[in-house]
Coordinates of C-alpha atoms in Angstrom, one line a residue:
X1 CA -0.1 0.1 -0.3
X2 CA 1.5 3.2 -1.2
X3 CA 1.4 6.3 1.5
X4 CA -1.2 8.1 -0.2
X5 CA -3.4 5.1 0.2
X6 CA -2.5 4.8 3.7
X7 CA -3.7 8.3 4.2
X8 CA -6.7 8.0 2.5
X9 CA -7.4 4.9 4.5
X10 CA -6.3 7.0 8.0
X11 CA -8.6 10.0 7.3
X12 CA -11.3 7.8 6.6
X13 CA -11.8 6.6 10.2
X14 CA -13.0 10.6 10.9
X15 CA -16.3 9.8 12.7
X16 CA -17.6 13.3 11.3
X17 CA -16.7 12.4 7.5
X18 CA -20.5 12.1 5.8
X19 CA -19.3 11.3 2.1
X20 CA -17.0 9.8 0.2
X21 CA -13.5 10.9 0.8
X22 CA -12.1 12.5 -2.5
X23 CA -7.9 12.5 -3.5
X24 CA -6.3 15.1 -5.1
X25 CA -9.4 16.5 -6.7
X26 CA -11.4 19.5 -6.1
X27 CA -14.9 20.2 -6.9
X28 CA -17.7 23.0 -5.9
X29 CA -20.3 20.3 -4.8
X30 CA -21.4 21.4 -1.2
X31 CA -20.4 18.3 1.3
X32 CA -17.1 17.0 -0.5
X33 CA -14.0 16.8 1.5
X34 CA -10.7 16.0 -0.2
X35 CA -7.3 15.0 0.9
X36 CA -4.9 17.3 -1.1
X37 CA -1.3 16.3 -1.7
X38 CA 1.4 19.0 -0.8
X39 CA 4.9 18.3 -2.1
X40 CA 6.4 16.7 0.6
X41 CA 8.0 13.5 1.2
X42 CA 11.0 15.5 1.8
X43 CA 13.9 14.7 4.4
X44 CA 14.0 16.5 7.5
X45 CA 17.4 14.9 8.8
X46 CA 19.3 12.0 7.0
X47 CA 22.1 9.9 8.5
X48 CA 25.3 8.7 6.7
X49 CA 23.1 5.3 6.7
X50 CA 20.8 7.2 4.1
X51 CA 18.1 6.7 7.3
X52 CA 16.6 9.7 9.0
X53 CA 13.0 11.5 9.4
X54 CA 11.0 12.6 6.5
X55 CA 7.8 14.3 5.9
X56 CA 4.3 13.8 4.8
X57 CA 2.1 16.8 4.1
X58 CA -1.3 17.4 2.8
X59 CA -4.3 19.8 2.9
X60 CA -7.9 18.6 3.9
X61 CA -10.6 20.7 1.9
X62 CA -14.1 21.0 2.8
X63 CA -16.6 22.3 0.6
X64 CA -19.3 23.9 2.6
X65 CA -22.6 26.2 2.3
X66 CA -21.9 29.5 2.5
X67 CA -23.8 32.7 3.6
X68 CA -22.4 34.9 1.8
X69 CA -24.6 38.3 3.1
X70 CA -23.0 37.2 6.3
X71 CA -26.4 37.7 8.5
X72 CA -26.7 34.4 9.8
X73 CA -24.6 31.9 12.1
X74 CA -24.0 29.3 8.9
X75 CA -20.3 30.4 8.1
X76 CA -19.5 30.0 11.7
X77 CA -20.7 26.5 11.9
X78 CA -19.1 25.6 8.7
X79 CA -15.9 27.0 10.2
X80 CA -16.7 25.0 13.5
X81 CA -17.5 21.8 11.3
X82 CA -13.7 22.0 9.9
X83 CA -12.3 22.7 13.1
X84 CA -13.7 19.5 14.8
X85 CA -11.6 17.6 11.7
X86 CA -8.5 19.3 13.0
X87 CA -9.2 18.4 16.5
X88 CA -9.5 15.1 15.5
X89 CA -6.3 15.1 13.9
X90 CA -5.0 16.5 17.2
X91 CA -6.4 13.9 19.2
X92 CA -5.0 10.7 17.1
X93 CA -1.6 12.6 17.6
X94 CA -1.9 12.4 21.3
X95 CA -3.1 8.6 21.3
X96 CA -0.6 7.7 18.8
X97 CA -2.7 6.5 16.1
X98 CA -1.4 7.1 13.2
X99 CA -1.2 6.1 9.5
X100 CA 0.2 2.8 8.5
X101 CA 3.5 3.7 6.2
X102 CA 4.4 0.0 5.9
X103 CA 8.1 -0.4 7.1
X104 CA 8.7 3.5 7.8
X105 CA 7.8 4.0 11.3
X106 CA 5.5 7.0 11.8
X107 CA 5.8 9.3 15.2
X108 CA 3.6 12.2 14.4
X109 CA 0.9 13.7 12.8
X110 CA -0.1 17.5 13.5
X111 CA -1.9 20.1 12.2
X112 CA 0.3 23.0 10.4
X113 CA -2.2 25.6 11.6
X114 CA -4.5 26.7 14.3
X115 CA -7.4 26.7 12.3
X116 CA -8.8 26.6 9.1
X117 CA -8.4 29.0 6.4
X118 CA -11.2 30.3 4.0
X119 CA -9.7 29.7 0.7
X120 CA -12.3 30.8 -1.7
X121 CA -16.0 31.5 -1.2
X122 CA -18.4 32.4 -3.7
X123 CA -22.7 33.0 -3.1
X124 CA -23.2 29.8 -2.3
X125 CA -20.2 27.5 -1.7
X126 CA -17.2 28.2 0.6
X127 CA -14.0 26.3 0.4
X128 CA -11.9 25.5 3.7
X129 CA -9.0 24.1 4.1
X130 CA -6.3 23.7 6.7
X131 CA -2.6 21.7 6.4
X132 CA -1.0 18.8 8.1
X133 CA 2.1 16.9 8.5
X134 CA 2.9 13.2 9.0
X135 CA 6.3 12.8 10.4
X136 CA 7.8 9.4 9.8
X137 CA 11.4 7.3 9.8
X138 CA 12.6 5.5 7.0

């Protein structure tokens, strides 16, 4: 199983996931959640034997309903729902529940930001996203 497949299987465990988990695809359909890879799999440290710490970075993208007038609490509720996924990631790290990268030893998964950002919005759809990092020894 590739690291990409392992990440999708791992993130499918999120109890708030109510739809198919897309991979490297983004649509403007409300309710879609996607994992987007970020150029990573980079060495943080490497010893003379060729082993060391690498990172796998990714973003989670939520397509949510948007109140373009801003006169309701809908946008706050959507932000909170995305924040809940971030909290789940944080809790998995505390519990040391990591994706299975096969022979590589995963030792952390972390959010790279403290809240999701509004990546884009139109009259009816908002795109929220946050980035994460998995650190592992290879």
